[in-house]
PDB file of C-alpha atoms in Angstrom:
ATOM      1  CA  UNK Z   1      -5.885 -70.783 -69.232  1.00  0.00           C
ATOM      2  CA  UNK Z   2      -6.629 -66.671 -68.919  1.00  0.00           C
ATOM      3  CA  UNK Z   3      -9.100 -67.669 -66.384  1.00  0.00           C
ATOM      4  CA  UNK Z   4      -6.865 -69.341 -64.328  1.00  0.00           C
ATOM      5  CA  UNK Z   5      -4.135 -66.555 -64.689  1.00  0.00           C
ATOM      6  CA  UNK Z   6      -7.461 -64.052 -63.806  1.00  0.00           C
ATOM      7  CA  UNK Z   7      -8.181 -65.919 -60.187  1.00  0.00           C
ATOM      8  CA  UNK Z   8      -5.098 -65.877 -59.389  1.00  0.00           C
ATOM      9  CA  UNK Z   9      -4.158 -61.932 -60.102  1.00  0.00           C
ATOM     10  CA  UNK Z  10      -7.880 -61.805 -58.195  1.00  0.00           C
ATOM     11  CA  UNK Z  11      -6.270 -63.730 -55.088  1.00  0.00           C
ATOM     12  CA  UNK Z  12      -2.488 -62.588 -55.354  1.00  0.00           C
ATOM     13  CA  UNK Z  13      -2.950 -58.803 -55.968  1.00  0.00           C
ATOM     14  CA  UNK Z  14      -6.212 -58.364 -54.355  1.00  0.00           C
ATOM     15  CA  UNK Z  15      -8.215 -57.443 -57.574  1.00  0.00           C
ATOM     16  CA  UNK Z  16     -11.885 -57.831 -57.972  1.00  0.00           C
ATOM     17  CA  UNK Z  17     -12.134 -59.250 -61.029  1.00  0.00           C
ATOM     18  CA  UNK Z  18     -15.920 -58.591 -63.519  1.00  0.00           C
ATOM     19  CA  UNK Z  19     -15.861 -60.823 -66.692  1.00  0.00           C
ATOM     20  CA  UNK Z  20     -18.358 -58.774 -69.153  1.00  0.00           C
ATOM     21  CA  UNK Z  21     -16.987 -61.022 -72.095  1.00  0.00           C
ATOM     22  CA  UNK Z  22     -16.179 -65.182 -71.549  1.00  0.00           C
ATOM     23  CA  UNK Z  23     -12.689 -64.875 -71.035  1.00  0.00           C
ATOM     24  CA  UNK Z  24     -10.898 -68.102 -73.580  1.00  0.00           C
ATOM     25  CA  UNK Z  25      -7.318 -68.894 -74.802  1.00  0.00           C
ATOM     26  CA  UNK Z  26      -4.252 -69.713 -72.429  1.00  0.00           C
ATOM     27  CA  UNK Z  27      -1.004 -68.428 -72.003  1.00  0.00           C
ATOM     28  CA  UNK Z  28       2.305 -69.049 -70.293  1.00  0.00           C
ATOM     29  CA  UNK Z  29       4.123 -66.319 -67.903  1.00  0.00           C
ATOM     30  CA  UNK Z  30       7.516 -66.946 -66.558  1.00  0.00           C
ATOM     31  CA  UNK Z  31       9.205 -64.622 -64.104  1.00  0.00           C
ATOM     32  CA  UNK Z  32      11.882 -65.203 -61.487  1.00  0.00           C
ATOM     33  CA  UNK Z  33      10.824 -62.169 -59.406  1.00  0.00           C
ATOM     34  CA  UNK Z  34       7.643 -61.152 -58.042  1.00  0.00           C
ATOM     35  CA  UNK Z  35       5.607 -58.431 -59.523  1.00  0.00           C
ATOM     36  CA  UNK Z  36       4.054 -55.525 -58.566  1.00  0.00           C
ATOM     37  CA  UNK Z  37       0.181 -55.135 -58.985  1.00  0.00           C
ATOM     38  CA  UNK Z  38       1.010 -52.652 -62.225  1.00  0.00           C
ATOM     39  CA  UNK Z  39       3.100 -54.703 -63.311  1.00  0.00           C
ATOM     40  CA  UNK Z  40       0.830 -57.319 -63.453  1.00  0.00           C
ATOM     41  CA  UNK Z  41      -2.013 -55.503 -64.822  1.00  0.00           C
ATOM     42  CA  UNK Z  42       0.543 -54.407 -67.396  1.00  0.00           C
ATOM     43  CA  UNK Z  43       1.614 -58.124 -68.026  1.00  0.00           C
ATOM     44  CA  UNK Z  44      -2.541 -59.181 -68.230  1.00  0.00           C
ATOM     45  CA  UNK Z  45      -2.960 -56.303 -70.377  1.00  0.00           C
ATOM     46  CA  UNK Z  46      -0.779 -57.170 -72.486  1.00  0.00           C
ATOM     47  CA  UNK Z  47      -2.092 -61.020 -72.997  1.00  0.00           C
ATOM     48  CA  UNK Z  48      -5.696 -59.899 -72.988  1.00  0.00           C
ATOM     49  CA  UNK Z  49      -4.533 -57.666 -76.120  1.00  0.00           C
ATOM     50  CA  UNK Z  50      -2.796 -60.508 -77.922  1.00  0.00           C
ATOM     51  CA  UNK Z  51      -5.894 -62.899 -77.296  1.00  0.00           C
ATOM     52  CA  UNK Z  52      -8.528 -59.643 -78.544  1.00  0.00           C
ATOM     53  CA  UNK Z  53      -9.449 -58.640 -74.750  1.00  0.00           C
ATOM     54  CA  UNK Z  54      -9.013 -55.589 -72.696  1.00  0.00           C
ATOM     55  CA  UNK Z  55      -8.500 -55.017 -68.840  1.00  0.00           C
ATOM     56  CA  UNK Z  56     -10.190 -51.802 -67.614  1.00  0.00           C
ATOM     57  CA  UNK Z  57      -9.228 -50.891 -64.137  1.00  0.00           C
ATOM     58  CA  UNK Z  58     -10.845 -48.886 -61.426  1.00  0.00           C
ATOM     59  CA  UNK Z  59      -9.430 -48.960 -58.300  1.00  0.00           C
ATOM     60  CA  UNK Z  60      -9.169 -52.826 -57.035  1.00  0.00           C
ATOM     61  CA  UNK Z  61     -11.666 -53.544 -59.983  1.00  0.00           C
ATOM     62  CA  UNK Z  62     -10.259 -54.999 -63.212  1.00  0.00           C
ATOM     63  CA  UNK Z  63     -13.572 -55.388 -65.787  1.00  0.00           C
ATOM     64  CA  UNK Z  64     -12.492 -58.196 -68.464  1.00  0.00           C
ATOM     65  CA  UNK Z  65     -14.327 -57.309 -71.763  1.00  0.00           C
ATOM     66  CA  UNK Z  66     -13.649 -58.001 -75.746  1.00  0.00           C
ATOM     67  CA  UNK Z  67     -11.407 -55.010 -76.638  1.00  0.00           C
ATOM     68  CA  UNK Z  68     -13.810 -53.641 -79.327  1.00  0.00           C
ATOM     69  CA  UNK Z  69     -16.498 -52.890 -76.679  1.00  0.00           C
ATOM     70  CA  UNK Z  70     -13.886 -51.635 -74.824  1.00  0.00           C
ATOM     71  CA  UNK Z  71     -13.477 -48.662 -76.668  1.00  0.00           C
ATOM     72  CA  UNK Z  72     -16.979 -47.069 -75.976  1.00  0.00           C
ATOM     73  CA  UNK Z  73     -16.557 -47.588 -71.846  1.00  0.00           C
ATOM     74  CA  UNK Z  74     -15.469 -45.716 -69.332  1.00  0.00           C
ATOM     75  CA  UNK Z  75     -11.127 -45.585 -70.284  1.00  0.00           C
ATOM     76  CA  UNK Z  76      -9.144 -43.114 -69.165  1.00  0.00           C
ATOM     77  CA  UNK Z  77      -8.705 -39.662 -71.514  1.00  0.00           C
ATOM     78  CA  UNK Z  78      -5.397 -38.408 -71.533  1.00  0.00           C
ATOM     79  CA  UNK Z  79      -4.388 -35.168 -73.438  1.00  0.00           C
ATOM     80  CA  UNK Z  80      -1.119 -34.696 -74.476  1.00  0.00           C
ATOM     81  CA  UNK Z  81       1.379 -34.487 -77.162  1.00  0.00           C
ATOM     82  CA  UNK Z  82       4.841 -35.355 -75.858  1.00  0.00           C
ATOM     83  CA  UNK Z  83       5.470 -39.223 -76.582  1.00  0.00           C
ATOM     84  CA  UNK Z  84       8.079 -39.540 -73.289  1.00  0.00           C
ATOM     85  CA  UNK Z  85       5.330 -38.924 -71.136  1.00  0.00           C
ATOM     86  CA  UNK Z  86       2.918 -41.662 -73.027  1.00  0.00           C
ATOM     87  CA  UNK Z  87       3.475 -45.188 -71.493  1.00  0.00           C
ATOM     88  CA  UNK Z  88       4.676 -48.293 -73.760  1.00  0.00           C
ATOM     89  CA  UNK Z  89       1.904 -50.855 -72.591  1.00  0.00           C
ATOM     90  CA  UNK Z  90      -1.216 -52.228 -73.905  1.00  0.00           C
ATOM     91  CA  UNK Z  91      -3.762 -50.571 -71.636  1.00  0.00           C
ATOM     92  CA  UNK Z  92      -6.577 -48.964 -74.036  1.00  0.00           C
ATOM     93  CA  UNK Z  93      -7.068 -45.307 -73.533  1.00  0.00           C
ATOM     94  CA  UNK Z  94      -8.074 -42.245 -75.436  1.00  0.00           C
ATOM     95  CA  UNK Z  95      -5.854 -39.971 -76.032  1.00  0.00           C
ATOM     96  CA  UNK Z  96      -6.692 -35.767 -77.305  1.00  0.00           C
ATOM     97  CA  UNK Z  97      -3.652 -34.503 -79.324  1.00  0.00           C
ATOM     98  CA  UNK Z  98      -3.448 -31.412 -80.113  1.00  0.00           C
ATOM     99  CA  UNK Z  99      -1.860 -30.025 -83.221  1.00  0.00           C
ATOM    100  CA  UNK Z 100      -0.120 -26.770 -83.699  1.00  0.00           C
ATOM    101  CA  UNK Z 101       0.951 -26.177 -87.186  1.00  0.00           C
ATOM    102  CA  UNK Z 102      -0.458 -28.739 -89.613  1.00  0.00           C
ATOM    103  CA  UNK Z 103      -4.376 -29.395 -90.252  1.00  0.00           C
ATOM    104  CA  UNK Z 104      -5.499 -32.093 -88.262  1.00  0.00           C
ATOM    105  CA  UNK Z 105      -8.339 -33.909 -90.910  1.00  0.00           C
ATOM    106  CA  UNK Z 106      -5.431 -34.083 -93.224  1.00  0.00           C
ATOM    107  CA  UNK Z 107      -2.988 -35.626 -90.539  1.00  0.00           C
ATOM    108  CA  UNK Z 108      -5.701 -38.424 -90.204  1.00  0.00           C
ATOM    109  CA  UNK Z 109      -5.797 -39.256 -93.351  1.00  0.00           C
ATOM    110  CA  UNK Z 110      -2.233 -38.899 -94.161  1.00  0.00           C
ATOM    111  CA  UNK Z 111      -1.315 -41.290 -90.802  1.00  0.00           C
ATOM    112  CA  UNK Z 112      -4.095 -44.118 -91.836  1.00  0.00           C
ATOM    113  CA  UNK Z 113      -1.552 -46.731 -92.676  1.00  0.00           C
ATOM    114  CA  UNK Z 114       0.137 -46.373 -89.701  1.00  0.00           C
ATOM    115  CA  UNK Z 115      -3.225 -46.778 -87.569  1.00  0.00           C
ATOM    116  CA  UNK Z 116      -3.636 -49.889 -85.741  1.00  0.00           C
ATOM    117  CA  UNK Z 117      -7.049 -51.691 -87.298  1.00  0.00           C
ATOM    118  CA  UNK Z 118      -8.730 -52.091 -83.672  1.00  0.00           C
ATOM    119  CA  UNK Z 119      -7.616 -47.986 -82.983  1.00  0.00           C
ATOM    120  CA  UNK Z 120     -10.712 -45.078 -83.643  1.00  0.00           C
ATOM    121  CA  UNK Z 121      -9.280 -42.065 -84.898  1.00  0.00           C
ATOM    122  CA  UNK Z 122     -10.727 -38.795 -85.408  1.00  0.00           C
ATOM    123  CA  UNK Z 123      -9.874 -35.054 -86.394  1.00  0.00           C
ATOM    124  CA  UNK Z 124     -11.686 -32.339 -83.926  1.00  0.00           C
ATOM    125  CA  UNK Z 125     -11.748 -29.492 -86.739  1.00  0.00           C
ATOM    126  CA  UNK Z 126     -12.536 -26.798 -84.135  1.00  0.00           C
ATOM    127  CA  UNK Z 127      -9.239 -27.612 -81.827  1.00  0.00           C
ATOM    128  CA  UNK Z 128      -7.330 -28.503 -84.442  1.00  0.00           C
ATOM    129  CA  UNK Z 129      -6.692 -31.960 -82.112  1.00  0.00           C
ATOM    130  CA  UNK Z 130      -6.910 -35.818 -83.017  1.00  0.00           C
ATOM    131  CA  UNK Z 131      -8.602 -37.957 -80.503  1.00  0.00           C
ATOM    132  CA  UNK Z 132      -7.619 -41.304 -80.975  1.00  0.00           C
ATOM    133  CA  UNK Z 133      -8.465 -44.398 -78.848  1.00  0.00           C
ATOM    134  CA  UNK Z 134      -5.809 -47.789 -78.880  1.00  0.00           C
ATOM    135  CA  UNK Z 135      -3.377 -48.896 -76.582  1.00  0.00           C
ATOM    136  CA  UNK Z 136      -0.873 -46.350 -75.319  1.00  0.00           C
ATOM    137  CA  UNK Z 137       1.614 -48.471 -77.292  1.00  0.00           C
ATOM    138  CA  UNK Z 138       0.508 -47.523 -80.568  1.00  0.00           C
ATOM    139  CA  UNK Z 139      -0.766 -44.210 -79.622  1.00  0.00           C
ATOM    140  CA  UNK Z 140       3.017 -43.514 -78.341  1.00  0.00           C
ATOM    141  CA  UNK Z 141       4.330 -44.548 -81.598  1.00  0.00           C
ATOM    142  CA  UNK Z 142       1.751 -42.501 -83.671  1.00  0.00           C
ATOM    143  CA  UNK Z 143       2.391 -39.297 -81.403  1.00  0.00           C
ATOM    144  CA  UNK Z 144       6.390 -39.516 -81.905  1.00  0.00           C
ATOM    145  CA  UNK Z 145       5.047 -39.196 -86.135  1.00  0.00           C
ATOM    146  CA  UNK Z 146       2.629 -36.285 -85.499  1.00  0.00           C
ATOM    147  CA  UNK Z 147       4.933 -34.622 -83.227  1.00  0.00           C
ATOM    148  CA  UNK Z 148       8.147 -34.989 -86.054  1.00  0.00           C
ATOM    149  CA  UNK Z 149       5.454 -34.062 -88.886  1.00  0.00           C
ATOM    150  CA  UNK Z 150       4.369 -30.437 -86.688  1.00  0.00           C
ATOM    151  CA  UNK Z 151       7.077 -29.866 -85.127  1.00  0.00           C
ATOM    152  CA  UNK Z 152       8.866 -29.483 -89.243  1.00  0.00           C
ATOM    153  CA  UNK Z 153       5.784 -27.525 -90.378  1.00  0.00           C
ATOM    154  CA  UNK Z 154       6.224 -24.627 -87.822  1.00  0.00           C
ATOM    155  CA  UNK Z 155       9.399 -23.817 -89.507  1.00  0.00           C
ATOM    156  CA  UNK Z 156       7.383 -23.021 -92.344  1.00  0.00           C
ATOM    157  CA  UNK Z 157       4.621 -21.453 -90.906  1.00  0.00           C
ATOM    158  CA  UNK Z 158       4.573 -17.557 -90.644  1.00  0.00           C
ATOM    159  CA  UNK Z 159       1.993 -15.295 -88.886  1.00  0.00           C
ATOM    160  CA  UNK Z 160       1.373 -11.910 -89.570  1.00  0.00           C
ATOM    161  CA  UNK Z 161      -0.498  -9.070 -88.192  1.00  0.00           C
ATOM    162  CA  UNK Z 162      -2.039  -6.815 -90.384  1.00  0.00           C
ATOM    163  CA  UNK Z 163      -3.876  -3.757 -88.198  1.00  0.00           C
ATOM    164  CA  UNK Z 164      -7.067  -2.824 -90.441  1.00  0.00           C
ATOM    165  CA  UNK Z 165      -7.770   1.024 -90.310  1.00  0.00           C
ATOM    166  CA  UNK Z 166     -10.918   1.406 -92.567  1.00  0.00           C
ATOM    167  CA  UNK Z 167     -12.202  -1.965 -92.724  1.00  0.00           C
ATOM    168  CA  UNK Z 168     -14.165  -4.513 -91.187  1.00  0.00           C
ATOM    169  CA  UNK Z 169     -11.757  -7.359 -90.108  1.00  0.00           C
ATOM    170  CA  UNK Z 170     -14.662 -10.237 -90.525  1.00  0.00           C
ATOM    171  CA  UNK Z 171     -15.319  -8.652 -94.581  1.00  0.00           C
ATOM    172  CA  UNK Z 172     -11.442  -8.710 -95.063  1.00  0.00           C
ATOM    173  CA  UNK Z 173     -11.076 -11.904 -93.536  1.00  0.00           C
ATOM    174  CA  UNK Z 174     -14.258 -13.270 -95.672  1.00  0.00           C
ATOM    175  CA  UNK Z 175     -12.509 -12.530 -98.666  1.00  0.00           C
ATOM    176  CA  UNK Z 176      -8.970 -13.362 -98.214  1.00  0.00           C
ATOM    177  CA  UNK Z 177     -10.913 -16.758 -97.424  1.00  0.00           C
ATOM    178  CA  UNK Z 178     -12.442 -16.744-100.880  1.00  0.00           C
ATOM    179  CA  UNK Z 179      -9.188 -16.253-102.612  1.00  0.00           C
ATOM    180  CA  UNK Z 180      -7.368 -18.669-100.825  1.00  0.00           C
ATOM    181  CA  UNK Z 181     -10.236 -21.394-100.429  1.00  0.00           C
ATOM    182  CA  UNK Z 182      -7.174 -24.204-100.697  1.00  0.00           C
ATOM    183  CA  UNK Z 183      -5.380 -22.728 -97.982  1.00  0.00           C
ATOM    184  CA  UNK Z 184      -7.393 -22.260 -94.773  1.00  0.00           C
ATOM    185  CA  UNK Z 185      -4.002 -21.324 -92.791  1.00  0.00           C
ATOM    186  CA  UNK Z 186      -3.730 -17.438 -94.600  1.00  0.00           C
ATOM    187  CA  UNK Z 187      -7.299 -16.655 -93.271  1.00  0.00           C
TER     188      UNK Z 187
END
């Protein structure tokens, strides 16, 4: 039973365990070595996930809570874009990714499929980012996409600087935005 598997990581590893959910379901771990206190609260992150839990950790504290309520508590916000440097394990975080070339609403909606069902994502129009919370599994696997999908569009992106001698850059750039209302990327 998890809650056997949770006194035990409490007595082994020295973890102070908090149950904000009632902890049920069971599960079998075999090892022939001893693990490490990561990787044990990688291993018990990983079962929570499977049985719809998630482990938060702070310091020696592990708080035990249903992994939909986890997503509104205090995780840990990373901000990144490289996948290598994005862990594969199931601990939930958020995770800021900024975008350089591509629009980031449309990247949501174009990536929705591939979007865990228990994962919030969301565009941040004004730094052109994605802030997505899930496990750093999925997010890994959904930043490898982005970063093949922008990484191609800046081969097809070109910026140009036009210097304005007799007019007012806000009135030209006002109504090169009205002409190209489809494209926001020319303004």
């Amino acid at each position: 039973p998890l809650n056997m598997v949770l006194n035990y990581l409490s007595d082994a590893a020295g973890f102070i365990v908090v149950l904000d959910t009632q902890v049920r379901g069971n599960v079998s771990v075999i090892s022939s070595h001893p693990m490490t206190r990561d990787e044990a609260v990688n291993l018990l992150n990983s079962v929570l996930n499977q049985n719809g839990y998630a482990a938060i950790r702070n310091g020696r504290t592990l708080t035990i809570m249903d992994k939909n309520d986890a997503k509104s508590r205090d995780i840990p916000v990373q901000v990144g874009n490289n996948p290598a440097s994005i862990p594969k394990n199931d601990e939930i975080v958020t995770q800021i990714i900024p975008i350089r070339y591509v629009d980031a609403s449309q990247l949501v909606t174009d990536l929705s499929s591939f979007v865990s069902p228990q994962a919030t994502i969301v565009a941040n129009q004004a730094g052109n980012s994605i802030v997505i919370t899930d496990t750093q599994e999925n997010i890994r696997h959904l930043v490898e996409i982005i970063s093949a999908i922008d990484s191609s569009a800046a081969g097809e992106t070109e910026i140009q600087v036009f210097h304005l001698n007799f007019a007012n850059p806000n009135d030209v750039a006002t109504e090169l935005g009205d002409m190209f209302q489809d494209r926001k990327s020319v303004v």
